[in-house]
Amino acid sequence: MARKYILPAALVIALGAALAVNDRGAGYGPDFAAAVNGEKIAARQVEGLVAPPGAAPGEGERAAGQAEALERIIDQELLAQEARKAGLERDPRVAHAIEAARRQVLAHAWLERVAGAGGGEIGSEVERFYQDNPALFRQRRIYRVLEVTAIAPQEMVAEIRKAAASSGNLYDVAAWLEARHVPFNVSTASRPAEQIPLHILPRVAGMREGQIAVFPMPRGASIVQLLRSSAMPMTEVQAAPVIERYLANRRRVDVALAEVGRLRAGASIEYLGDYRALRAGPPPSPTRARETKTVLPQGADNAVSN
């Protein structure tokens, strides 16, 4: 049986060590953090793992992070050296994975450069975004919801709306779905406004307690009943740092989309072999996902699906 090779994302770090600093000169200097069997490990690789961009750990925390990161890279380098000795670089699957990782790193680096060159002040946009989204800030609320997520064809969503409109509570809707053998899940959650997709937040904000609303999903519908909500407003001063991060991220997405579109327009792209049938133009645009997912970068799941 052919052996499968599982290549974790951390392999990119080891790959970088092998490609970028694989020399054995004497006198390592301050640019290097360690040498493993003569193979140098650059200090910048350790620093890249210590803390994410923008973080400012204390001295003690930073030293501990440096030590942990360096030991991880040493372990990876030892494993990578054994892999090279075994000739795994010549294994087609490993070679393809290394090339894919290299391509991904280079693509990310180019987008970073393009996004940096196209950056600009977004301070003037913060106030406008704050004013244009009262449900997120001045009128921000915490919503307690009961949700039924139904897996159903799109043509059935209209029937689900009618059933929800004539029902007094969500359990009646669940019974209606069960009678028609429609798969569904029931859940209860509390979510602040920033964890609700922006395109449906105004509708949720306008719901009365006990009211039921139906939101279409790619594979069915989300039927939501608002149990209660409580006010928890956010001032512009409080919101400004989060809005700035959001607008910066949104701008980076826009720049990336424009750059990919520009490159595709000027490129010669030929689909070969069995992949000729897959010629469907550029990949789906993430613009809709950008608009409908969490607005503020809290990192939690949405209570109401898009």
PDB file of C-alpha atoms in Angstrom:
ATOM      1  CA  MET A   1       0.000   0.000   0.000  1.00  0.00           C
ATOM      2  CA  ALA A   2       1.330   3.431  -0.935  1.00  0.00           C
ATOM      3  CA  ARG A   3       2.302   5.465   2.047  1.00  0.00           C
ATOM      4  CA  LYS A   4       0.598   8.810   2.570  1.00  0.00           C
ATOM      5  CA  TYR A   5       2.654  11.784   3.666  1.00  0.00           C
ATOM      6  CA  ILE A   6       0.931  14.279   5.913  1.00  0.00           C
ATOM      7  CA  LEU A   7       2.570  17.672   5.585  1.00  0.00           C
ATOM      8  CA  PRO A   8       1.457  20.140   8.277  1.00  0.00           C
ATOM      9  CA  ALA A   9       1.390  23.894   7.701  1.00  0.00           C
ATOM     10  CA  ALA A  10       4.397  24.200   9.974  1.00  0.00           C
ATOM     11  CA  LEU A  11       6.405  22.459   7.234  1.00  0.00           C
ATOM     12  CA  VAL A  12       6.560  25.818   5.485  1.00  0.00           C
ATOM     13  CA  ILE A  13       8.842  27.021   8.278  1.00  0.00           C
ATOM     14  CA  ALA A  14      11.126  24.035   7.881  1.00  0.00           C
ATOM     15  CA  LEU A  15      10.992  24.501   4.122  1.00  0.00           C
ATOM     16  CA  GLY A  16      12.051  28.107   4.575  1.00  0.00           C
ATOM     17  CA  ALA A  17      14.956  26.965   6.708  1.00  0.00           C
ATOM     18  CA  ALA A  18      16.036  24.500   4.044  1.00  0.00           C
ATOM     19  CA  LEU A  19      15.715  26.939   1.135  1.00  0.00           C
ATOM     20  CA  ALA A  20      16.756  30.269   2.644  1.00  0.00           C
ATOM     21  CA  VAL A  21      19.489  29.516   5.162  1.00  0.00           C
ATOM     22  CA  ASN A  22      20.888  26.179   4.126  1.00  0.00           C
ATOM     23  CA  ASP A  23      24.572  27.156   4.209  1.00  0.00           C
ATOM     24  CA  ARG A  24      27.349  25.990   6.472  1.00  0.00           C
ATOM     25  CA  GLY A  25      29.723  28.960   6.684  1.00  0.00           C
ATOM     26  CA  ALA A  26      31.576  29.604   9.897  1.00  0.00           C
ATOM     27  CA  GLY A  27      30.793  32.552  12.135  1.00  0.00           C
ATOM     28  CA  TYR A  28      27.019  32.579  12.429  1.00  0.00           C
ATOM     29  CA  GLY A  29      26.625  36.090  13.831  1.00  0.00           C
ATOM     30  CA  PRO A  30      23.512  37.747  15.276  1.00  0.00           C
ATOM     31  CA  ASP A  31      21.349  36.967  12.231  1.00  0.00           C
ATOM     32  CA  PHE A  32      21.160  33.317  13.241  1.00  0.00           C
ATOM     33  CA  ALA A  33      19.550  31.702  16.262  1.00  0.00           C
ATOM     34  CA  ALA A  34      21.005  28.190  16.112  1.00  0.00           C
ATOM     35  CA  ALA A  35      22.804  25.657  13.949  1.00  0.00           C
ATOM     36  CA  VAL A  36      21.498  22.096  13.712  1.00  0.00           C
ATOM     37  CA  ASN A  37      24.133  19.701  12.399  1.00  0.00           C
ATOM     38  CA  GLY A  38      25.654  22.721  10.686  1.00  0.00           C
ATOM     39  CA  GLU A  39      22.394  23.959   9.138  1.00  0.00           C
ATOM     40  CA  LYS A  40      21.703  27.543  10.176  1.00  0.00           C
ATOM     41  CA  ILE A  41      18.380  28.735  11.584  1.00  0.00           C
ATOM     42  CA  ALA A  42      17.766  32.421  10.948  1.00  0.00           C
ATOM     43  CA  ALA A  43      16.752  34.581  13.899  1.00  0.00           C
ATOM     44  CA  ARG A  44      13.953  36.099  11.815  1.00  0.00           C
ATOM     45  CA  GLN A  45      12.281  32.685  11.638  1.00  0.00           C
ATOM     46  CA  VAL A  46      12.138  32.544  15.427  1.00  0.00           C
ATOM     47  CA  GLU A  47      10.820  36.102  15.655  1.00  0.00           C
ATOM     48  CA  GLY A  48       8.117  35.279  13.126  1.00  0.00           C
ATOM     49  CA  LEU A  49       6.681  32.670  15.490  1.00  0.00           C
ATOM     50  CA  VAL A  50       6.958  34.576  18.757  1.00  0.00           C
ATOM     51  CA  ALA A  51       3.929  36.857  18.375  1.00  0.00           C
ATOM     52  CA  PRO A  52       1.470  37.844  15.674  1.00  0.00           C
ATOM     53  CA  PRO A  53       1.871  41.246  14.002  1.00  0.00           C
ATOM     54  CA  GLY A  54       0.713  44.060  16.248  1.00  0.00           C
ATOM     55  CA  ALA A  55       1.197  42.120  19.480  1.00  0.00           C
ATOM     56  CA  ALA A  56       3.482  43.510  22.151  1.00  0.00           C
ATOM     57  CA  PRO A  57       4.387  40.802  24.689  1.00  0.00           C
ATOM     58  CA  GLY A  58       6.335  41.641  27.825  1.00  0.00           C
ATOM     59  CA  GLU A  59      10.028  40.812  28.131  1.00  0.00           C
ATOM     60  CA  GLY A  60       9.457  37.647  30.144  1.00  0.00           C
ATOM     61  CA  GLU A  61       6.715  36.451  27.839  1.00  0.00           C
ATOM     62  CA  ARG A  62       8.811  37.278  24.788  1.00  0.00           C
ATOM     63  CA  ALA A  63      11.829  35.337  26.066  1.00  0.00           C
ATOM     64  CA  ALA A  64       9.657  32.305  26.803  1.00  0.00           C
ATOM     65  CA  GLY A  65       8.081  32.579  23.363  1.00  0.00           C
ATOM     66  CA  GLN A  66      11.482  32.808  21.688  1.00  0.00           C
ATOM     67  CA  ALA A  67      12.726  29.725  23.504  1.00  0.00           C
ATOM     68  CA  GLU A  68       9.617  27.721  22.630  1.00  0.00           C
ATOM     69  CA  ALA A  69       9.664  28.839  18.992  1.00  0.00           C
ATOM     70  CA  LEU A  70      13.349  28.018  18.584  1.00  0.00           C
ATOM     71  CA  GLU A  71      12.911  24.524  20.018  1.00  0.00           C
ATOM     72  CA  ARG A  72      10.005  23.897  17.626  1.00  0.00           C
ATOM     73  CA  ILE A  73      12.109  24.954  14.643  1.00  0.00           C
ATOM     74  CA  ILE A  74      15.018  22.794  15.808  1.00  0.00           C
ATOM     75  CA  ASP A  75      12.677  19.785  16.007  1.00  0.00           C
ATOM     76  CA  GLN A  76      11.375  20.544  12.519  1.00  0.00           C
ATOM     77  CA  GLU A  77      14.893  20.936  11.129  1.00  0.00           C
ATOM     78  CA  LEU A  78      15.959  17.594  12.602  1.00  0.00           C
ATOM     79  CA  LEU A  79      12.941  15.897  11.008  1.00  0.00           C
ATOM     80  CA  ALA A  80      13.539  17.714   7.709  1.00  0.00           C
ATOM     81  CA  GLN A  81      17.171  16.564   7.673  1.00  0.00           C
ATOM     82  CA  GLU A  82      16.083  12.948   8.117  1.00  0.00           C
ATOM     83  CA  ALA A  83      13.541  13.374   5.323  1.00  0.00           C
ATOM     84  CA  ARG A  84      16.252  14.680   3.000  1.00  0.00           C
ATOM     85  CA  LYS A  85      18.536  11.781   3.922  1.00  0.00           C
ATOM     86  CA  ALA A  86      15.704   9.377   3.029  1.00  0.00           C
ATOM     87  CA  GLY A  87      15.241  11.097  -0.329  1.00  0.00           C
ATOM     88  CA  LEU A  88      11.671  12.154   0.422  1.00  0.00           C
ATOM     89  CA  GLU A  89      12.185  15.392  -1.508  1.00  0.00           C
ATOM     90  CA  ARG A  90      12.036  13.241  -4.653  1.00  0.00           C
ATOM     91  CA  ASP A  91       8.723  11.615  -3.681  1.00  0.00           C
ATOM     92  CA  PRO A  92       6.124  13.107  -6.099  1.00  0.00           C
ATOM     93  CA  ARG A  93       3.597  13.830  -3.352  1.00  0.00           C
ATOM     94  CA  VAL A  94       6.170  15.539  -1.155  1.00  0.00           C
ATOM     95  CA  ALA A  95       7.560  17.506  -4.097  1.00  0.00           C
ATOM     96  CA  HIS A  96       4.059  18.637  -5.051  1.00  0.00           C
ATOM     97  CA  ALA A  97       3.308  19.679  -1.459  1.00  0.00           C
ATOM     98  CA  ILE A  98       6.568  21.662  -1.245  1.00  0.00           C
ATOM     99  CA  GLU A  99       5.803  23.398  -4.532  1.00  0.00           C
ATOM    100  CA  ALA A 100       2.253  24.195  -3.372  1.00  0.00           C
ATOM    101  CA  ALA A 101       3.608  25.664  -0.114  1.00  0.00           C
ATOM    102  CA  ARG A 102       6.185  27.696  -2.039  1.00  0.00           C
ATOM    103  CA  ARG A 103       3.521  28.987  -4.427  1.00  0.00           C
ATOM    104  CA  GLN A 104       1.245  29.938  -1.526  1.00  0.00           C
ATOM    105  CA  VAL A 105       4.010  31.806   0.307  1.00  0.00           C
ATOM    106  CA  LEU A 106       5.018  33.714  -2.830  1.00  0.00           C
ATOM    107  CA  ALA A 107       1.404  34.590  -3.680  1.00  0.00           C
ATOM    108  CA  HIS A 108       0.837  35.861  -0.153  1.00  0.00           C
ATOM    109  CA  ALA A 109       4.059  37.894  -0.296  1.00  0.00           C
ATOM    110  CA  TRP A 110       2.991  39.567  -3.539  1.00  0.00           C
ATOM    111  CA  LEU A 111      -0.445  40.447  -2.182  1.00  0.00           C
ATOM    112  CA  GLU A 112       1.211  41.876   0.925  1.00  0.00           C
ATOM    113  CA  ARG A 113       3.350  44.117  -1.277  1.00  0.00           C
ATOM    114  CA  VAL A 114       0.421  45.216  -3.455  1.00  0.00           C
ATOM    115  CA  ALA A 115      -1.791  45.867  -0.423  1.00  0.00           C
ATOM    116  CA  GLY A 116       0.984  47.863   1.238  1.00  0.00           C
ATOM    117  CA  ALA A 117       1.522  49.995  -1.864  1.00  0.00           C
ATOM    118  CA  GLY A 118      -2.200  50.680  -2.172  1.00  0.00           C
ATOM    119  CA  GLY A 119      -2.734  51.504   1.480  1.00  0.00           C
ATOM    120  CA  GLY A 120      -3.822  54.876   2.728  1.00  0.00           C
ATOM    121  CA  GLU A 121      -5.467  56.703   5.573  1.00  0.00           C
ATOM    122  CA  ILE A 122      -8.757  55.215   6.696  1.00  0.00           C
ATOM    123  CA  GLY A 123      -9.305  57.502   9.658  1.00  0.00           C
ATOM    124  CA  SER A 124     -11.841  59.586   7.740  1.00  0.00           C
ATOM    125  CA  GLU A 125     -13.871  56.445   7.019  1.00  0.00           C
ATOM    126  CA  VAL A 126     -14.184  55.391  10.662  1.00  0.00           C
ATOM    127  CA  GLU A 127     -16.695  58.052  11.666  1.00  0.00           C
ATOM    128  CA  ARG A 128     -18.823  57.416   8.573  1.00  0.00           C
ATOM    129  CA  PHE A 129     -18.857  53.664   9.206  1.00  0.00           C
ATOM    130  CA  TYR A 130     -19.840  54.272  12.835  1.00  0.00           C
ATOM    131  CA  GLN A 131     -22.696  56.558  11.799  1.00  0.00           C
ATOM    132  CA  ASP A 132     -23.877  54.249   8.988  1.00  0.00           C
ATOM    133  CA  ASN A 133     -24.179  51.200  11.276  1.00  0.00           C
ATOM    134  CA  PRO A 134     -26.123  52.217  14.387  1.00  0.00           C
ATOM    135  CA  ALA A 135     -27.190  48.619  15.130  1.00  0.00           C
ATOM    136  CA  LEU A 136     -23.516  47.753  15.543  1.00  0.00           C
ATOM    137  CA  PHE A 137     -22.579  50.663  17.762  1.00  0.00           C
ATOM    138  CA  ARG A 138     -24.933  53.355  19.124  1.00  0.00           C
ATOM    139  CA  GLN A 139     -27.864  50.909  19.254  1.00  0.00           C
ATOM    140  CA  ARG A 140     -25.802  47.749  19.772  1.00  0.00           C
ATOM    141  CA  ARG A 141     -27.668  44.934  21.524  1.00  0.00           C
ATOM    142  CA  ILE A 142     -27.066  41.394  22.729  1.00  0.00           C
ATOM    143  CA  TYR A 143     -29.573  39.006  21.164  1.00  0.00           C
ATOM    144  CA  ARG A 144     -30.798  35.780  22.730  1.00  0.00           C
ATOM    145  CA  VAL A 145     -32.209  33.625  19.931  1.00  0.00           C
ATOM    146  CA  LEU A 146     -33.724  30.206  19.362  1.00  0.00           C
ATOM    147  CA  GLU A 147     -32.740  28.934  15.920  1.00  0.00           C
ATOM    148  CA  VAL A 148     -33.877  26.061  13.727  1.00  0.00           C
ATOM    149  CA  THR A 149     -31.500  25.331  10.857  1.00  0.00           C
ATOM    150  CA  ALA A 150     -33.260  23.360   8.134  1.00  0.00           C
ATOM    151  CA  ILE A 151     -31.506  21.518   5.297  1.00  0.00           C
ATOM    152  CA  ALA A 152     -33.936  21.895   2.413  1.00  0.00           C
ATOM    153  CA  PRO A 153     -34.029  22.753  -1.324  1.00  0.00           C
ATOM    154  CA  GLN A 154     -34.364  26.442  -2.174  1.00  0.00           C
ATOM    155  CA  GLU A 155     -37.810  25.949  -3.682  1.00  0.00           C
ATOM    156  CA  MET A 156     -39.051  24.893  -0.229  1.00  0.00           C
ATOM    157  CA  VAL A 157     -37.984  28.127   1.512  1.00  0.00           C
ATOM    158  CA  ALA A 158     -41.242  29.859   0.552  1.00  0.00           C
ATOM    159  CA  GLU A 159     -43.231  27.056   2.236  1.00  0.00           C
ATOM    160  CA  ILE A 160     -41.060  27.356   5.335  1.00  0.00           C
ATOM    161  CA  ARG A 161     -41.800  31.091   5.449  1.00  0.00           C
ATOM    162  CA  LYS A 162     -45.543  30.408   5.363  1.00  0.00           C
ATOM    163  CA  ALA A 163     -45.258  27.775   8.094  1.00  0.00           C
ATOM    164  CA  ALA A 164     -43.208  30.148  10.269  1.00  0.00           C
ATOM    165  CA  ALA A 165     -45.667  33.004   9.717  1.00  0.00           C
ATOM    166  CA  SER A 166     -48.593  30.878  10.925  1.00  0.00           C
ATOM    167  CA  SER A 167     -46.726  29.397  13.914  1.00  0.00           C
ATOM    168  CA  GLY A 168     -46.707  30.752  17.427  1.00  0.00           C
ATOM    169  CA  ASN A 169     -43.269  29.404  18.298  1.00  0.00           C
ATOM    170  CA  LEU A 170     -40.277  27.715  16.735  1.00  0.00           C
ATOM    171  CA  TYR A 171     -41.164  24.281  18.082  1.00  0.00           C
ATOM    172  CA  ASP A 172     -44.289  24.318  15.889  1.00  0.00           C
ATOM    173  CA  VAL A 173     -42.028  25.016  12.907  1.00  0.00           C
ATOM    174  CA  ALA A 174     -39.746  22.144  13.967  1.00  0.00           C
ATOM    175  CA  ALA A 175     -42.762  19.818  14.135  1.00  0.00           C
ATOM    176  CA  TRP A 176     -43.841  20.986  10.666  1.00  0.00           C
ATOM    177  CA  LEU A 177     -40.365  20.195   9.299  1.00  0.00           C
ATOM    178  CA  GLU A 178     -40.273  16.807  11.015  1.00  0.00           C
ATOM    179  CA  ALA A 179     -43.639  15.851   9.511  1.00  0.00           C
ATOM    180  CA  ARG A 180     -42.175  16.520   6.072  1.00  0.00           C
ATOM    181  CA  HIS A 181     -38.949  14.622   6.836  1.00  0.00           C
ATOM    182  CA  VAL A 182     -36.809  17.757   6.485  1.00  0.00           C
ATOM    183  CA  PRO A 183     -33.518  17.468   8.438  1.00  0.00           C
ATOM    184  CA  PHE A 184     -32.994  20.259  10.968  1.00  0.00           C
ATOM    185  CA  ASN A 185     -31.098  21.277  14.097  1.00  0.00           C
ATOM    186  CA  VAL A 186     -32.335  23.343  17.041  1.00  0.00           C
ATOM    187  CA  SER A 187     -30.010  25.582  19.051  1.00  0.00           C
ATOM    188  CA  THR A 188     -30.124  28.486  21.494  1.00  0.00           C
ATOM    189  CA  ALA A 189     -27.432  31.152  21.632  1.00  0.00           C
ATOM    190  CA  SER A 190     -26.640  34.670  22.799  1.00  0.00           C
ATOM    191  CA  ARG A 191     -24.843  36.804  20.243  1.00  0.00           C
ATOM    192  CA  PRO A 192     -23.821  40.464  20.200  1.00  0.00           C
ATOM    193  CA  ALA A 193     -24.622  42.506  17.101  1.00  0.00           C
ATOM    194  CA  GLU A 194     -21.123  42.126  15.643  1.00  0.00           C
ATOM    195  CA  GLN A 195     -21.566  38.357  15.395  1.00  0.00           C
ATOM    196  CA  ILE A 196     -24.592  38.639  13.113  1.00  0.00           C
ATOM    197  CA  PRO A 197     -24.052  39.030   9.341  1.00  0.00           C
ATOM    198  CA  LEU A 198     -24.209  42.677   8.396  1.00  0.00           C
ATOM    199  CA  HIS A 199     -26.786  42.230   5.636  1.00  0.00           C
ATOM    200  CA  ILE A 200     -29.416  40.829   8.043  1.00  0.00           C
ATOM    201  CA  LEU A 201     -28.494  42.763  11.196  1.00  0.00           C
ATOM    202  CA  PRO A 202     -30.990  45.621  10.560  1.00  0.00           C
ATOM    203  CA  ARG A 203     -33.806  43.086  10.298  1.00  0.00           C
ATOM    204  CA  VAL A 204     -32.754  41.298  13.488  1.00  0.00           C
ATOM    205  CA  ALA A 205     -32.415  44.653  15.271  1.00  0.00           C
ATOM    206  CA  GLY A 206     -35.994  45.495  14.291  1.00  0.00           C
ATOM    207  CA  MET A 207     -37.497  42.222  15.560  1.00  0.00           C
ATOM    208  CA  ARG A 208     -39.788  42.177  18.589  1.00  0.00           C
ATOM    209  CA  GLU A 209     -39.303  39.624  21.359  1.00  0.00           C
ATOM    210  CA  GLY A 210     -41.056  36.405  20.344  1.00  0.00           C
ATOM    211  CA  GLN A 211     -41.047  37.315  16.640  1.00  0.00           C
ATOM    212  CA  ILE A 212     -39.940  34.704  14.098  1.00  0.00           C
ATOM    213  CA  ALA A 213     -37.952  35.435  10.942  1.00  0.00           C
ATOM    214  CA  VAL A 214     -36.715  33.176   8.118  1.00  0.00           C
ATOM    215  CA  PHE A 215     -33.332  33.739   6.470  1.00  0.00           C
ATOM    216  CA  PRO A 216     -32.378  31.755   3.340  1.00  0.00           C
ATOM    217  CA  MET A 217     -29.167  29.752   3.446  1.00  0.00           C
ATOM    218  CA  PRO A 218     -27.211  28.092   0.621  1.00  0.00           C
ATOM    219  CA  ARG A 219     -28.541  24.677   1.730  1.00  0.00           C
ATOM    220  CA  GLY A 220     -31.884  25.604   3.231  1.00  0.00           C
ATOM    221  CA  ALA A 221     -33.052  28.167   5.743  1.00  0.00           C
ATOM    222  CA  SER A 222     -32.379  29.520   9.208  1.00  0.00           C
ATOM    223  CA  ILE A 223     -35.586  30.121  11.189  1.00  0.00           C
ATOM    224  CA  VAL A 224     -34.909  32.409  14.135  1.00  0.00           C
ATOM    225  CA  GLN A 225     -37.086  33.427  17.073  1.00  0.00           C
ATOM    226  CA  LEU A 226     -35.895  36.370  19.152  1.00  0.00           C
ATOM    227  CA  LEU A 227     -36.252  35.445  22.819  1.00  0.00           C
ATOM    228  CA  ARG A 228     -34.938  38.700  24.279  1.00  0.00           C
ATOM    229  CA  SER A 229     -32.369  41.410  23.721  1.00  0.00           C
ATOM    230  CA  SER A 230     -30.516  43.857  25.917  1.00  0.00           C
ATOM    231  CA  ALA A 231     -28.867  47.165  25.053  1.00  0.00           C
ATOM    232  CA  MET A 232     -25.075  47.370  25.185  1.00  0.00           C
ATOM    233  CA  PRO A 233     -24.025  50.406  23.105  1.00  0.00           C
ATOM    234  CA  MET A 234     -20.470  51.156  22.005  1.00  0.00           C
ATOM    235  CA  THR A 235     -19.107  54.700  21.720  1.00  0.00           C
ATOM    236  CA  GLU A 236     -17.162  55.856  18.686  1.00  0.00           C
ATOM    237  CA  VAL A 237     -13.988  55.993  20.781  1.00  0.00           C
ATOM    238  CA  GLN A 238     -14.498  52.370  21.837  1.00  0.00           C
ATOM    239  CA  ALA A 239     -15.365  51.250  18.324  1.00  0.00           C
ATOM    240  CA  ALA A 240     -12.645  53.135  16.428  1.00  0.00           C
ATOM    241  CA  PRO A 241      -9.810  50.531  16.774  1.00  0.00           C
ATOM    242  CA  VAL A 242     -12.108  47.664  15.713  1.00  0.00           C
ATOM    243  CA  ILE A 243     -13.536  49.628  12.790  1.00  0.00           C
ATOM    244  CA  GLU A 244     -10.029  50.539  11.635  1.00  0.00           C
ATOM    245  CA  ARG A 245      -8.979  46.878  11.621  1.00  0.00           C
ATOM    246  CA  TYR A 246     -12.146  45.887   9.782  1.00  0.00           C
ATOM    247  CA  LEU A 247     -11.770  48.600   7.141  1.00  0.00           C
ATOM    248  CA  ALA A 248      -8.088  47.755   6.672  1.00  0.00           C
ATOM    249  CA  ASN A 249      -8.928  44.071   6.187  1.00  0.00           C
ATOM    250  CA  ARG A 250     -11.740  44.933   3.787  1.00  0.00           C
ATOM    251  CA  ARG A 251      -9.409  47.145   1.785  1.00  0.00           C
ATOM    252  CA  ARG A 252      -6.876  44.320   1.576  1.00  0.00           C
ATOM    253  CA  VAL A 253      -9.576  41.992   0.213  1.00  0.00           C
ATOM    254  CA  ASP A 254     -10.564  44.591  -2.382  1.00  0.00           C
ATOM    255  CA  VAL A 255      -6.943  45.089  -3.429  1.00  0.00           C
ATOM    256  CA  ALA A 256      -6.415  41.327  -3.694  1.00  0.00           C
ATOM    257  CA  LEU A 257      -9.534  40.901  -5.838  1.00  0.00           C
ATOM    258  CA  ALA A 258      -8.486  43.742  -8.125  1.00  0.00           C
ATOM    259  CA  GLU A 259      -4.951  42.385  -8.483  1.00  0.00           C
ATOM    260  CA  VAL A 260      -6.104  38.846  -9.281  1.00  0.00           C
ATOM    261  CA  GLY A 261      -8.568  40.266 -11.809  1.00  0.00           C
ATOM    262  CA  ARG A 262      -5.820  42.364 -13.409  1.00  0.00           C
ATOM    263  CA  LEU A 263      -3.444  39.421 -13.664  1.00  0.00           C
ATOM    264  CA  ARG A 264      -6.118  37.105 -15.074  1.00  0.00           C
ATOM    265  CA  ALA A 265      -7.081  39.677 -17.692  1.00  0.00           C
ATOM    266  CA  GLY A 266      -3.512  39.860 -18.976  1.00  0.00           C
ATOM    267  CA  ALA A 267      -2.575  36.204 -18.592  1.00  0.00           C
ATOM    268  CA  SER A 268      -2.694  33.292 -21.022  1.00  0.00           C
ATOM    269  CA  ILE A 269      -4.562  30.555 -19.176  1.00  0.00           C
ATOM    270  CA  GLU A 270      -5.123  27.222 -20.897  1.00  0.00           C
ATOM    271  CA  TYR A 271      -7.045  24.384 -19.273  1.00  0.00           C
ATOM    272  CA  LEU A 272      -5.620  20.990 -20.196  1.00  0.00           C
ATOM    273  CA  GLY A 273      -6.788  17.401 -20.366  1.00  0.00           C
ATOM    274  CA  ASP A 274      -9.765  16.487 -18.232  1.00  0.00           C
ATOM    275  CA  TYR A 275      -9.756  19.997 -16.739  1.00  0.00           C
ATOM    276  CA  ARG A 276     -10.930  21.588 -19.981  1.00  0.00           C
ATOM    277  CA  ALA A 277     -14.503  20.878 -18.864  1.00  0.00           C
ATOM    278  CA  LEU A 278     -13.916  22.954 -15.714  1.00  0.00           C
ATOM    279  CA  ARG A 279     -13.347  26.231 -17.544  1.00  0.00           C
ATOM    280  CA  ALA A 280     -15.808  28.467 -15.709  1.00  0.00           C
ATOM    281  CA  GLY A 281     -13.897  31.711 -15.492  1.00  0.00           C
ATOM    282  CA  PRO A 282     -12.325  33.099 -12.329  1.00  0.00           C
ATOM    283  CA  PRO A 283     -13.041  31.540  -8.925  1.00  0.00           C
ATOM    284  CA  PRO A 284     -16.062  32.723  -6.906  1.00  0.00           C
ATOM    285  CA  SER A 285     -15.540  36.208  -5.550  1.00  0.00           C
ATOM    286  CA  PRO A 286     -15.203  36.458  -1.759  1.00  0.00           C
ATOM    287  CA  THR A 287     -16.941  39.852  -1.863  1.00  0.00           C
ATOM    288  CA  ARG A 288     -20.258  38.439  -0.664  1.00  0.00           C
ATOM    289  CA  ALA A 289     -18.532  36.557   2.143  1.00  0.00           C
ATOM    290  CA  ARG A 290     -16.766  39.772   3.135  1.00  0.00           C
ATOM    291  CA  GLU A 291     -20.084  41.597   3.336  1.00  0.00           C
ATOM    292  CA  THR A 292     -22.104  38.941   5.130  1.00  0.00           C
ATOM    293  CA  LYS A 293     -19.759  37.490   7.709  1.00  0.00           C
ATOM    294  CA  THR A 294     -18.862  38.918  11.088  1.00  0.00           C
ATOM    295  CA  VAL A 295     -18.395  42.667  10.766  1.00  0.00           C
ATOM    296  CA  LEU A 296     -16.205  43.175  13.802  1.00  0.00           C
ATOM    297  CA  PRO A 297     -13.296  40.749  14.198  1.00  0.00           C
ATOM    298  CA  GLN A 298     -14.486  38.877  17.271  1.00  0.00           C
ATOM    299  CA  GLY A 299     -13.897  35.410  15.791  1.00  0.00           C
ATOM    300  CA  ALA A 300     -17.085  33.768  17.051  1.00  0.00           C
ATOM    301  CA  ASP A 301     -19.664  31.796  15.118  1.00  0.00           C
ATOM    302  CA  ASN A 302     -22.731  33.558  13.777  1.00  0.00           C
ATOM    303  CA  ALA A 303     -26.010  33.004  15.553  1.00  0.00           C
ATOM    304  CA  VAL A 304     -27.887  33.626  12.331  1.00  0.00           C
ATOM    305  CA  SER A 305     -26.490  31.966   9.245  1.00  0.00           C
ATOM    306  CA  ASN A 306     -26.181  33.725   5.948  1.00  0.00           C
TER     307      ASN A 306
END
